[in-house]
mmCIF file of C-alpha atoms and ligand atoms in Angstrom:
data_model
loop_
_atom_site.group_PDB
_atom_site.id
_atom_site.type_symbol
_atom_site.label_atom_id
_atom_site.label_comp_id
_atom_site.label_asym_id
_atom_site.label_seq_id
_atom_site.Cartn_x
_atom_site.Cartn_y
_atom_site.Cartn_z
ATOM 1 C CA UNK A 1264 -26.450 -124.269 107.349
ATOM 2 C CA UNK A 1265 -23.035 -125.555 106.346
ATOM 3 C CA UNK A 1266 -22.464 -129.105 105.131
ATOM 4 C CA UNK A 1267 -20.585 -129.936 108.361
ATOM 5 C CA UNK A 1268 -23.628 -129.085 110.447
ATOM 6 C CA UNK A 1269 -25.714 -131.760 108.717
ATOM 7 C CA UNK A 1270 -26.361 -135.056 110.465
ATOM 8 C CA UNK A 1271 -24.535 -134.030 113.578
ATOM 9 C CA UNK A 1272 -25.417 -135.301 117.036
ATOM 10 C CA UNK A 1273 -27.115 -132.974 119.478
ATOM 11 C CA UNK A 1274 -27.534 -133.466 123.231
ATOM 12 C CA UNK A 1275 -31.275 -133.189 123.772
ATOM 13 C CA UNK A 1276 -32.889 -132.798 127.206
ATOM 14 C CA UNK A 1277 -35.319 -135.702 127.610
ATOM 15 C CA UNK A 1278 -35.932 -135.594 131.371
ATOM 16 C CA UNK A 1279 -35.578 -133.387 134.427
ATOM 17 C CA UNK A 1280 -35.959 -133.890 138.166
ATOM 18 C CA UNK A 1281 -35.002 -132.363 141.482
ATOM 19 C CA UNK A 1282 -34.961 -132.970 145.195
ATOM 20 C CA UNK A 1283 -35.052 -130.590 148.137
ATOM 21 C CA UNK A 1284 -34.627 -131.683 151.756
ATOM 22 C CA UNK A 1285 -37.814 -131.335 153.843
ATOM 23 C CA UNK A 1286 -36.375 -129.019 156.471
ATOM 24 C CA UNK A 1287 -36.856 -125.335 155.680
ATOM 25 C CA UNK A 1288 -34.917 -122.689 157.602
ATOM 26 C CA UNK A 1289 -36.364 -119.196 157.244
ATOM 27 C CA UNK A 1290 -34.564 -115.904 157.695
ATOM 28 C CA UNK A 1291 -36.569 -115.487 160.903
ATOM 29 C CA UNK A 1292 -35.157 -118.786 162.158
ATOM 30 C CA UNK A 1293 -31.647 -117.444 161.555
ATOM 31 C CA UNK A 1294 -32.441 -114.256 163.462
ATOM 32 C CA UNK A 1295 -32.632 -116.428 166.601
ATOM 33 C CA UNK A 1296 -28.997 -117.547 166.449
ATOM 34 C CA UNK A 1297 -27.260 -114.794 164.458
ATOM 35 C CA UNK A 1298 -26.997 -111.033 164.530
ATOM 36 C CA UNK A 1299 -28.959 -110.661 161.327
ATOM 37 C CA UNK A 1300 -32.427 -109.666 160.148
ATOM 38 C CA UNK A 1301 -34.874 -110.898 157.548
ATOM 39 C CA UNK A 1302 -34.886 -107.363 156.150
ATOM 40 C CA UNK A 1303 -31.081 -107.289 155.647
ATOM 41 C CA UNK A 1304 -31.024 -110.704 153.946
ATOM 42 C CA UNK A 1305 -33.993 -109.981 151.657
ATOM 43 C CA UNK A 1306 -32.756 -106.530 150.700
ATOM 44 C CA UNK A 1307 -29.193 -107.663 149.852
ATOM 45 C CA UNK A 1308 -29.954 -111.046 148.319
ATOM 46 C CA UNK A 1309 -33.680 -111.718 147.780
ATOM 47 C CA UNK A 1310 -33.386 -114.899 149.897
ATOM 48 C CA UNK A 1311 -36.253 -115.659 152.318
ATOM 49 C CA UNK A 1312 -35.545 -119.304 153.175
ATOM 50 C CA UNK A 1313 -33.317 -122.284 152.388
ATOM 51 C CA UNK A 1314 -33.650 -126.089 152.606
ATOM 52 C CA UNK A 1315 -31.189 -127.902 154.862
ATOM 53 C CA UNK A 1316 -30.344 -131.617 154.540
ATOM 54 C CA UNK A 1317 -31.281 -133.962 157.397
ATOM 55 C CA UNK A 1318 -28.449 -135.589 159.361
ATOM 56 C CA UNK A 1319 -28.868 -138.845 157.450
ATOM 57 C CA UNK A 1320 -28.945 -137.145 154.040
ATOM 58 C CA UNK A 1321 -25.717 -136.741 152.096
ATOM 59 C CA UNK A 1322 -24.978 -135.102 148.768
ATOM 60 C CA UNK A 1323 -25.284 -138.523 147.108
ATOM 61 C CA UNK A 1324 -28.693 -139.036 148.768
ATOM 62 C CA UNK A 1325 -30.020 -135.772 147.335
ATOM 63 C CA UNK A 1326 -28.409 -136.408 143.946
ATOM 64 C CA UNK A 1327 -29.828 -139.928 143.718
ATOM 65 C CA UNK A 1328 -33.358 -138.663 144.427
ATOM 66 C CA UNK A 1329 -33.000 -135.990 141.721
ATOM 67 C CA UNK A 1330 -31.564 -138.548 139.281
ATOM 68 C CA UNK A 1331 -34.457 -140.950 139.910
ATOM 69 C CA UNK A 1332 -36.950 -138.135 139.295
ATOM 70 C CA UNK A 1333 -35.214 -137.135 136.050
ATOM 71 C CA UNK A 1334 -35.175 -140.748 134.834
ATOM 72 C CA UNK A 1335 -38.878 -141.155 135.677
ATOM 73 C CA UNK A 1336 -39.623 -137.941 133.777
ATOM 74 C CA UNK A 1337 -37.735 -139.346 130.769
ATOM 75 C CA UNK A 1338 -39.438 -142.748 131.034
ATOM 76 C CA UNK A 1339 -36.010 -144.357 131.388
ATOM 77 C CA UNK A 1340 -34.082 -146.379 133.976
ATOM 78 C CA UNK A 1341 -30.416 -146.582 134.919
ATOM 79 C CA UNK A 1342 -30.019 -149.303 132.288
ATOM 80 C CA UNK A 1343 -30.578 -146.695 129.566
ATOM 81 C CA UNK A 1344 -27.805 -144.358 130.827
ATOM 82 C CA UNK A 1345 -24.122 -144.774 129.999
ATOM 83 C CA UNK A 1346 -22.658 -141.608 131.530
ATOM 84 C CA UNK A 1347 -23.192 -139.905 134.880
ATOM 85 C CA UNK A 1348 -21.601 -136.546 135.635
ATOM 86 C CA UNK A 1349 -22.147 -135.019 139.055
ATOM 87 C CA UNK A 1350 -21.289 -131.383 139.669
ATOM 88 C CA UNK A 1351 -20.551 -130.857 143.350
ATOM 89 C CA UNK A 1352 -18.160 -129.132 145.742
ATOM 90 C CA UNK A 1353 -19.569 -130.946 148.760
ATOM 91 C CA UNK A 1354 -18.884 -134.634 148.052
ATOM 92 C CA UNK A 1355 -19.769 -137.227 150.703
ATOM 93 C CA UNK A 1356 -16.118 -138.270 150.732
ATOM 94 C CA UNK A 1357 -12.891 -136.988 149.181
ATOM 95 C CA UNK A 1358 -13.226 -140.177 147.162
ATOM 96 C CA UNK A 1359 -14.871 -142.144 145.685
ATOM 97 C CA UNK A 1360 -16.926 -139.698 143.680
ATOM 98 C CA UNK A 1361 -20.563 -138.875 144.353
ATOM 99 C CA UNK A 1362 -21.224 -139.979 140.774
ATOM 100 C CA UNK A 1363 -20.145 -143.579 141.423
ATOM 101 C CA UNK A 1364 -22.310 -143.706 144.548
ATOM 102 C CA UNK A 1365 -25.322 -142.494 142.563
ATOM 103 C CA UNK A 1366 -24.456 -145.009 139.842
ATOM 104 C CA UNK A 1367 -24.587 -147.812 142.421
ATOM 105 C CA UNK A 1368 -27.799 -146.367 143.888
ATOM 106 C CA UNK A 1369 -29.404 -146.604 140.444
ATOM 107 C CA UNK A 1370 -28.306 -150.232 140.150
ATOM 108 C CA UNK A 1371 -26.005 -149.407 137.245
ATOM 109 C CA UNK A 1372 -22.893 -151.505 136.761
ATOM 110 C CA UNK A 1373 -21.991 -150.279 133.287
ATOM 111 C CA UNK A 1374 -20.941 -146.987 131.731
ATOM 112 C CA UNK A 1375 -18.832 -144.299 133.394
ATOM 113 C CA UNK A 1376 -19.489 -141.944 136.292
ATOM 114 C CA UNK A 1377 -17.391 -139.065 137.579
ATOM 115 C CA UNK A 1378 -17.616 -135.727 139.384
ATOM 116 C CA UNK A 1379 -16.741 -132.281 138.086
ATOM 117 C CA UNK A 1380 -15.773 -129.493 140.446
ATOM 118 C CA UNK A 1381 -16.328 -125.925 139.330
ATOM 119 C CA UNK A 1382 -18.223 -124.737 142.432
ATOM 120 C CA UNK A 1383 -21.330 -122.738 141.481
ATOM 121 C CA UNK A 1384 -20.545 -123.087 137.766
ATOM 122 C CA UNK A 1385 -20.421 -126.875 138.138
ATOM 123 C CA UNK A 1386 -23.713 -127.657 136.441
ATOM 124 C CA UNK A 1387 -22.814 -125.601 133.359
ATOM 125 C CA UNK A 1388 -19.403 -127.324 133.276
ATOM 126 C CA UNK A 1389 -21.184 -130.684 133.640
ATOM 127 C CA UNK A 1390 -23.606 -129.970 130.799
ATOM 128 C CA UNK A 1391 -20.754 -128.805 128.553
ATOM 129 C CA UNK A 1392 -18.707 -131.930 129.380
ATOM 130 C CA UNK A 1393 -21.596 -134.342 128.807
ATOM 131 C CA UNK A 1394 -22.422 -132.539 125.565
ATOM 132 C CA UNK A 1395 -18.895 -133.173 124.226
ATOM 133 C CA UNK A 1396 -19.158 -136.895 125.049
ATOM 134 C CA UNK A 1397 -22.572 -137.192 123.403
ATOM 135 C CA UNK A 1398 -21.621 -135.156 120.340
ATOM 136 C CA UNK A 1399 -18.584 -137.395 119.806
ATOM 137 C CA UNK A 1400 -20.809 -140.469 119.655
ATOM 138 C CA UNK A 1401 -18.886 -142.207 122.464
ATOM 139 C CA UNK A 1402 -21.914 -142.192 124.815
ATOM 140 C CA UNK A 1403 -25.657 -142.200 124.190
ATOM 141 C CA UNK A 1404 -27.412 -140.890 127.284
ATOM 142 C CA UNK A 1405 -26.043 -138.871 130.177
ATOM 143 C CA UNK A 1406 -27.367 -137.929 133.563
ATOM 144 C CA UNK A 1407 -26.012 -134.518 134.551
ATOM 145 C CA UNK A 1408 -26.619 -133.863 138.217
ATOM 146 C CA UNK A 1409 -25.928 -130.836 140.413
ATOM 147 C CA UNK A 1410 -26.012 -131.879 144.070
ATOM 148 C CA UNK A 1411 -24.825 -130.012 147.147
ATOM 149 C CA UNK A 1412 -24.933 -129.956 150.932
ATOM 150 C CA UNK A 1413 -23.350 -126.526 151.386
ATOM 151 C CA UNK A 1414 -24.802 -126.399 154.917
ATOM 152 C CA UNK A 1415 -21.969 -128.786 155.886
ATOM 153 C CA UNK A 1416 -19.298 -126.394 154.596
ATOM 154 C CA UNK A 1417 -20.556 -123.237 156.277
ATOM 155 C CA UNK A 1418 -19.281 -121.504 159.360
ATOM 156 C CA UNK A 1419 -22.679 -121.049 161.041
ATOM 157 C CA UNK A 1420 -21.260 -118.245 163.211
ATOM 158 C CA UNK A 1421 -20.266 -116.180 160.143
ATOM 159 C CA UNK A 1422 -23.320 -114.116 159.214
ATOM 160 C CA UNK A 1423 -21.641 -112.815 156.064
ATOM 161 C CA UNK A 1424 -21.758 -116.274 154.440
ATOM 162 C CA UNK A 1425 -24.079 -118.702 156.253
ATOM 163 C CA UNK A 1426 -27.286 -116.816 155.409
ATOM 164 C CA UNK A 1427 -26.598 -117.154 151.678
ATOM 165 C CA UNK A 1428 -26.567 -120.906 151.039
ATOM 166 C CA UNK A 1429 -28.823 -123.965 151.055
ATOM 167 C CA UNK A 1430 -28.911 -127.671 150.119
ATOM 168 C CA UNK A 1431 -30.566 -129.478 147.208
ATOM 169 C CA UNK A 1432 -30.100 -131.340 143.948
ATOM 170 C CA UNK A 1433 -31.322 -131.246 140.357
ATOM 171 C CA UNK A 1434 -30.700 -133.453 137.346
ATOM 172 C CA UNK A 1435 -31.308 -133.655 133.621
ATOM 173 C CA UNK A 1436 -31.076 -136.527 131.173
ATOM 174 C CA UNK A 1437 -29.330 -135.674 127.913
ATOM 175 C CA UNK A 1438 -29.738 -137.961 124.906
ATOM 176 C CA UNK A 1439 -27.635 -137.925 121.724
ATOM 177 C CA UNK A 1440 -30.023 -137.415 118.811
ATOM 178 C CA UNK A 1441 -29.336 -136.884 115.124
ATOM 179 C CA UNK A 1442 -29.921 -133.240 114.266
ATOM 180 C CA UNK A 1443 -29.956 -130.985 111.251
ATOM 181 C CA UNK A 1444 -27.884 -128.657 113.399
ATOM 182 C CA UNK A 1445 -29.795 -125.394 113.101
ATOM 183 C CA UNK A 1446 -30.689 -123.145 116.040
ATOM 184 C CA UNK A 1447 -34.287 -124.322 115.652
ATOM 185 C CA UNK A 1448 -33.345 -127.935 116.337
ATOM 186 C CA UNK A 1449 -33.528 -129.240 119.886
ATOM 187 C CA UNK A 1450 -30.514 -129.756 122.095
ATOM 188 C CA UNK A 1451 -27.493 -127.972 123.529
ATOM 189 C CA UNK A 1452 -26.647 -125.398 120.852
ATOM 190 C CA UNK A 1453 -23.422 -124.114 122.352
ATOM 191 C CA UNK A 1454 -21.515 -123.857 125.636
ATOM 192 C CA UNK A 1455 -18.756 -121.517 126.807
ATOM 193 C CA UNK A 1456 -16.565 -122.178 129.833
ATOM 194 C CA UNK A 1457 -14.036 -119.879 131.481
ATOM 195 C CA UNK A 1458 -11.871 -119.806 134.579
ATOM 196 C CA UNK A 1459 -9.260 -117.557 136.187
ATOM 197 C CA UNK A 1460 -7.419 -118.923 139.208
ATOM 198 C CA UNK A 1461 -6.015 -115.535 140.207
ATOM 199 C CA UNK A 1462 -9.295 -114.972 142.047
ATOM 200 C CA UNK A 1463 -8.710 -117.949 144.387
ATOM 201 C CA UNK A 1464 -9.013 -116.070 147.669
ATOM 202 C CA UNK A 1465 -12.231 -114.196 146.908
ATOM 203 C CA UNK A 1466 -14.306 -117.344 147.316
ATOM 204 C CA UNK A 1467 -12.715 -120.480 148.719
ATOM 205 C CA UNK A 1468 -12.787 -123.136 151.421
ATOM 206 C CA UNK A 1469 -10.022 -122.736 154.001
ATOM 207 C CA UNK A 1470 -9.323 -126.455 154.284
ATOM 208 C CA UNK A 1471 -8.543 -129.551 152.247
ATOM 209 C CA UNK A 1472 -6.634 -132.834 152.573
ATOM 210 C CA UNK A 1473 -3.428 -131.572 150.995
ATOM 211 C CA UNK A 1474 -3.420 -128.029 152.393
ATOM 212 C CA UNK A 1475 -4.660 -128.460 155.957
ATOM 213 C CA UNK A 1476 -5.638 -132.130 156.384
ATOM 214 C CA UNK A 1477 -9.079 -130.893 157.336
ATOM 215 C CA UNK A 1478 -12.329 -129.902 155.639
ATOM 216 C CA UNK A 1479 -12.505 -126.189 156.408
ATOM 217 C CA UNK A 1480 -15.230 -123.609 155.905
ATOM 218 C CA UNK A 1481 -16.426 -121.476 153.026
ATOM 219 C CA UNK A 1482 -14.914 -117.983 152.989
ATOM 220 C CA UNK A 1483 -16.022 -115.196 150.687
ATOM 221 C CA UNK A 1484 -15.330 -111.539 150.006
ATOM 222 C CA UNK A 1485 -18.923 -110.883 148.983
ATOM 223 C CA UNK A 1486 -18.284 -107.432 147.562
ATOM 224 C CA UNK A 1487 -15.376 -108.656 145.420
ATOM 225 C CA UNK A 1488 -17.453 -111.538 144.052
ATOM 226 C CA UNK A 1489 -20.304 -109.170 143.309
ATOM 227 C CA UNK A 1490 -17.972 -106.745 141.545
ATOM 228 C CA UNK A 1491 -16.841 -109.393 139.027
ATOM 229 C CA UNK A 1492 -20.002 -111.470 138.661
ATOM 230 C CA UNK A 1493 -22.139 -109.421 136.290
ATOM 231 C CA UNK A 1494 -19.346 -108.696 133.786
ATOM 232 C CA UNK A 1495 -18.173 -112.313 133.702
ATOM 233 C CA UNK A 1496 -21.568 -113.930 133.174
ATOM 234 C CA UNK A 1497 -22.734 -111.406 130.596
ATOM 235 C CA UNK A 1498 -19.471 -111.967 128.651
ATOM 236 C CA UNK A 1499 -20.095 -115.711 128.308
ATOM 237 C CA UNK A 1500 -23.729 -115.162 127.415
ATOM 238 C CA UNK A 1501 -22.608 -112.769 124.677
ATOM 239 C CA UNK A 1502 -20.271 -115.571 123.477
ATOM 240 C CA UNK A 1503 -23.251 -117.944 123.270
ATOM 241 C CA UNK A 1504 -25.302 -115.432 121.300
ATOM 242 C CA UNK A 1505 -22.405 -114.747 118.928
ATOM 243 C CA UNK A 1506 -21.773 -118.476 118.330
ATOM 244 C CA UNK A 1507 -25.393 -119.129 117.396
ATOM 245 C CA UNK A 1508 -26.396 -115.895 115.686
ATOM 246 C CA UNK A 1509 -29.082 -115.349 118.312
ATOM 247 C CA UNK A 1510 -29.697 -112.490 120.721
ATOM 248 C CA UNK A 1511 -31.456 -111.732 124.006
ATOM 249 C CA UNK A 1512 -34.759 -111.113 122.182
ATOM 250 C CA UNK A 1513 -34.710 -114.738 120.917
ATOM 251 C CA UNK A 1514 -34.604 -116.186 124.439
ATOM 252 C CA UNK A 1515 -37.733 -117.698 125.904
ATOM 253 C CA UNK A 1516 -36.166 -118.221 129.326
ATOM 254 C CA UNK A 1517 -33.098 -117.050 131.169
ATOM 255 C CA UNK A 1518 -32.217 -119.465 133.988
ATOM 256 C CA UNK A 1519 -29.156 -118.095 135.788
ATOM 257 C CA UNK A 1520 -27.259 -119.498 138.752
ATOM 258 C CA UNK A 1521 -29.280 -118.508 141.801
ATOM 259 C CA UNK A 1522 -26.823 -116.730 144.104
ATOM 260 C CA UNK A 1523 -28.268 -113.319 144.562
ATOM 261 C CA UNK A 1524 -31.297 -111.490 143.203
ATOM 262 C CA UNK A 1525 -29.297 -108.339 142.533
ATOM 263 C CA UNK A 1526 -26.713 -110.173 140.406
ATOM 264 C CA UNK A 1527 -29.493 -111.897 138.442
ATOM 265 C CA UNK A 1528 -31.397 -108.659 137.824
ATOM 266 C CA UNK A 1529 -28.264 -106.701 136.889
ATOM 267 C CA UNK A 1530 -27.126 -109.423 134.432
ATOM 268 C CA UNK A 1531 -30.532 -109.545 132.725
ATOM 269 C CA UNK A 1532 -30.716 -105.784 132.548
ATOM 270 C CA UNK A 1533 -27.208 -105.437 131.098
ATOM 271 C CA UNK A 1534 -28.136 -107.744 128.197
ATOM 272 C CA UNK A 1535 -31.651 -106.357 127.767
ATOM 273 C CA UNK A 1536 -33.412 -109.591 128.776
ATOM 274 C CA UNK A 1537 -36.925 -108.689 129.895
ATOM 275 C CA UNK A 1538 -37.716 -109.477 133.552
ATOM 276 C CA UNK A 1539 -40.645 -111.787 132.738
ATOM 277 C CA UNK A 1540 -38.229 -114.173 130.972
ATOM 278 C CA UNK A 1541 -36.036 -114.568 134.072
ATOM 279 C CA UNK A 1542 -36.549 -117.659 136.225
ATOM 280 C CA UNK A 1543 -35.736 -116.828 139.846
ATOM 281 C CA UNK A 1544 -35.824 -119.334 142.691
ATOM 282 C CA UNK A 1545 -33.146 -117.853 144.957
ATOM 283 C CA UNK A 1546 -35.889 -116.558 147.256
ATOM 284 C CA UNK A 1547 -36.926 -120.137 148.139
ATOM 285 C CA UNK A 1548 -33.722 -122.154 147.703
ATOM 286 C CA UNK A 1549 -30.945 -119.614 148.495
ATOM 287 C CA UNK A 1550 -27.647 -120.404 146.786
ATOM 288 C CA UNK A 1551 -27.379 -124.174 146.295
ATOM 289 C CA UNK A 1552 -24.194 -123.823 144.216
ATOM 290 C CA UNK A 1553 -24.054 -126.448 141.424
ATOM 291 C CA UNK A 1554 -27.632 -127.527 142.184
ATOM 292 C CA UNK A 1555 -29.204 -124.113 141.697
ATOM 293 C CA UNK A 1556 -29.663 -124.142 137.907
ATOM 294 C CA UNK A 1557 -31.211 -127.628 137.594
ATOM 295 C CA UNK A 1558 -33.430 -126.837 140.600
ATOM 296 C CA UNK A 1559 -34.627 -123.639 138.882
ATOM 297 C CA UNK A 1560 -35.071 -125.482 135.562
ATOM 298 C CA UNK A 1561 -37.155 -128.135 137.338
ATOM 299 C CA UNK A 1562 -39.399 -125.468 138.877
ATOM 300 C CA UNK A 1563 -39.947 -123.714 135.536
ATOM 301 C CA UNK A 1564 -40.577 -127.004 133.698
ATOM 302 C CA UNK A 1565 -42.886 -128.195 136.477
ATOM 303 C CA UNK A 1566 -45.079 -125.099 136.417
ATOM 304 C CA UNK A 1567 -45.307 -125.149 132.618
ATOM 305 C CA UNK A 1568 -43.157 -122.128 131.837
ATOM 306 C CA UNK A 1569 -40.365 -123.988 129.987
ATOM 307 C CA UNK A 1570 -41.795 -126.038 127.126
ATOM 308 C CA UNK A 1571 -40.334 -128.230 124.400
ATOM 309 C CA UNK A 1572 -38.775 -126.033 121.710
ATOM 310 C CA UNK A 1573 -38.122 -123.046 123.997
ATOM 311 C CA UNK A 1574 -34.737 -121.334 123.838
ATOM 312 C CA UNK A 1575 -33.178 -121.428 127.319
ATOM 313 C CA UNK A 1576 -29.967 -119.733 128.476
ATOM 314 C CA UNK A 1577 -28.203 -121.054 131.560
ATOM 315 C CA UNK A 1578 -25.189 -119.333 133.096
ATOM 316 C CA UNK A 1579 -23.197 -119.348 136.310
ATOM 317 C CA UNK A 1580 -20.179 -117.944 138.066
ATOM 318 C CA UNK A 1581 -18.435 -119.385 141.098
ATOM 319 C CA UNK A 1582 -15.251 -119.985 143.083
ATOM 320 C CA UNK A 1583 -11.993 -120.159 141.174
ATOM 321 C CA UNK A 1584 -13.279 -118.028 139.590
ATOM 322 C CA UNK A 1585 -15.116 -120.224 137.099
ATOM 323 C CA UNK A 1586 -17.932 -119.086 134.860
ATOM 324 C CA UNK A 1587 -19.843 -120.344 131.855
ATOM 325 C CA UNK A 1588 -22.985 -120.404 129.767
ATOM 326 C CA UNK A 1589 -24.958 -122.898 127.698
ATOM 327 C CA UNK A 1590 -27.746 -122.185 125.250
ATOM 328 C CA UNK A 1591 -30.286 -124.993 124.981
ATOM 329 C CA UNK A 1592 -33.205 -125.510 122.594
ATOM 330 C CA UNK A 1593 -35.393 -127.367 125.115
HETATM 331 N N1 ACO B 1499 -26.924 -109.624 158.499
HETATM 332 C C1 ACO B 1499 -26.773 -108.338 158.889
HETATM 333 N N2 ACO B 1499 -25.694 -107.609 158.564
HETATM 334 C C2 ACO B 1499 -24.739 -108.207 157.838
HETATM 335 C C3 ACO B 1499 -24.841 -109.533 157.417
HETATM 336 C C4 ACO B 1499 -25.983 -110.249 157.782
HETATM 337 N N3 ACO B 1499 -26.200 -111.533 157.441
HETATM 338 N N4 ACO B 1499 -23.737 -109.854 156.709
HETATM 339 C C5 ACO B 1499 -22.966 -108.755 156.679
HETATM 340 N N5 ACO B 1499 -23.565 -107.763 157.344
HETATM 341 C C6 ACO B 1499 -23.095 -106.407 157.548
HETATM 342 C C7 ACO B 1499 -21.604 -106.315 157.437
HETATM 343 O O1 ACO B 1499 -20.970 -106.675 158.646
HETATM 344 C C8 ACO B 1499 -21.412 -104.854 157.103
HETATM 345 O O2 ACO B 1499 -21.520 -104.108 158.304
HETATM 346 P P1 ACO B 1499 -20.578 -102.825 158.542
HETATM 347 O O3 ACO B 1499 -20.958 -101.879 157.429
HETATM 348 O O4 ACO B 1499 -20.988 -102.394 159.895
HETATM 349 O O5 ACO B 1499 -19.201 -103.331 158.430
HETATM 350 C C9 ACO B 1499 -22.637 -104.537 156.253
HETATM 351 O O6 ACO B 1499 -23.585 -105.568 156.528
HETATM 352 C C10 ACO B 1499 -22.333 -104.507 154.771
HETATM 353 O O7 ACO B 1499 -21.544 -105.666 154.454
HETATM 354 P P2 ACO B 1499 -21.106 -105.959 152.971
HETATM 355 O O8 ACO B 1499 -20.409 -107.285 152.931
HETATM 356 O O9 ACO B 1499 -20.386 -104.794 152.429
HETATM 357 O O10 ACO B 1499 -22.533 -106.072 152.298
HETATM 358 P P3 ACO B 1499 -22.909 -106.117 150.795
HETATM 359 O O11 ACO B 1499 -23.836 -105.042 150.467
HETATM 360 O O12 ACO B 1499 -21.722 -106.312 149.916
HETATM 361 O O13 ACO B 1499 -23.763 -107.467 150.741
HETATM 362 C C11 ACO B 1499 -23.477 -109.733 150.034
HETATM 363 C C12 ACO B 1499 -23.153 -108.693 151.092
HETATM 364 C C13 ACO B 1499 -24.972 -110.006 150.067
HETATM 365 C C14 ACO B 1499 -22.733 -111.010 150.378
HETATM 366 C C15 ACO B 1499 -23.064 -109.208 148.661
HETATM 367 O O14 ACO B 1499 -21.767 -108.725 148.675
HETATM 368 C C16 ACO B 1499 -23.195 -110.223 147.609
HETATM 369 O O15 ACO B 1499 -24.281 -110.640 147.284
HETATM 370 N N6 ACO B 1499 -22.067 -110.644 147.018
HETATM 371 C C17 ACO B 1499 -22.078 -111.663 146.038
HETATM 372 C C18 ACO B 1499 -21.952 -112.904 146.766
HETATM 373 C C19 ACO B 1499 -22.489 -114.023 145.999
HETATM 374 O O16 ACO B 1499 -23.527 -113.941 145.367
HETATM 375 N N7 ACO B 1499 -21.750 -115.072 146.023
HETATM 376 C C20 ACO B 1499 -22.111 -116.205 145.384
HETATM 377 C C21 ACO B 1499 -21.653 -116.130 143.948
HETATM 378 S S1 ACO B 1499 -20.532 -117.325 143.615
HETATM 379 C C22 ACO B 1499 -21.192 -118.654 144.249
HETATM 380 O O17 ACO B 1499 -22.360 -118.821 144.049
HETATM 381 C C23 ACO B 1499 -20.401 -119.552 145.128
#
């Protein structure tokens, strides 16, 4: 441990919560309106079902529920939070942000709240951003929320995309705590963010206020995304291991973005992470974009797999492209 690492601030996870809409749409349900089969979807993606938001539920509704659950888990209220970061690509409105709506929903009239937009990597970008604020000492406790209603952005006649996504939200509370700064101490140990805008047209929405004055639909070259995904996410995980002097064998849990079972399995295999350490929820939630990691974390914390002191790797890749990783001592 170097002198500089002493008495530093670490962003420690002190609460987690999630929310899934009640309505479940199975692959069999989709067979009724699309030329698709349960077998095709399961074989290519691992997905069996997805949750879809009710008409009166918005991204902010889902995010607020997840935030309330995370605060309850932490034994805190909105009064104790001074930063809210919401990762989303499906905001209720172009503006104001989902974060300010959740802030109001929590009865908070202090602190700062804003959205980050990095598509499926949004939660990792949100954690990394909150971590910088907390490490600097400028803020004490942050809610980092991933919340999405991707069902509203899909072309439900396009079988190549609409079968892949779902709605939901997850949230964590991060608290700045004094730390000795070793890899054994709790908190976000390191985070690594990347982006490369040359890949714009492989995964994008074909609308927006400035480009088309409309909302548009999600478009994806699935094969192209697949081709890049494994290399990109394993690169940033290798960066996290290198920065902390840890390796795949040190991980207790690997909680990747839940887009596709084959991408998850291939990424774990490439780094030599054993399958029993991989948390997979894509089969139940489908791809909920920025919400997928906190939803998976909430499942694994809820069923007792992730425990205080465990070493947890999160990673994601999404439109842009954007990709990133964060290594957390839970
Ligand atoms: N049901 C039945 N058949 C289908 C369906 C469907 N839902 N969708 C496509 N097909 C057909 C295609 O039309 C094609 O038929 P053809 O051979 O007669 O032309 C055939 O299946 C194969 O299509 P491909 O697109 O080549 O299928 P592929 O094996 O690549 O699987 C998939 C598609 C699942 C999208 C895959 O490419 C993939 O997982 N890509 C990564 C996508 C992803 O994970 N994106 C999210 C990451 S980033 C983010 O999270 C936003």
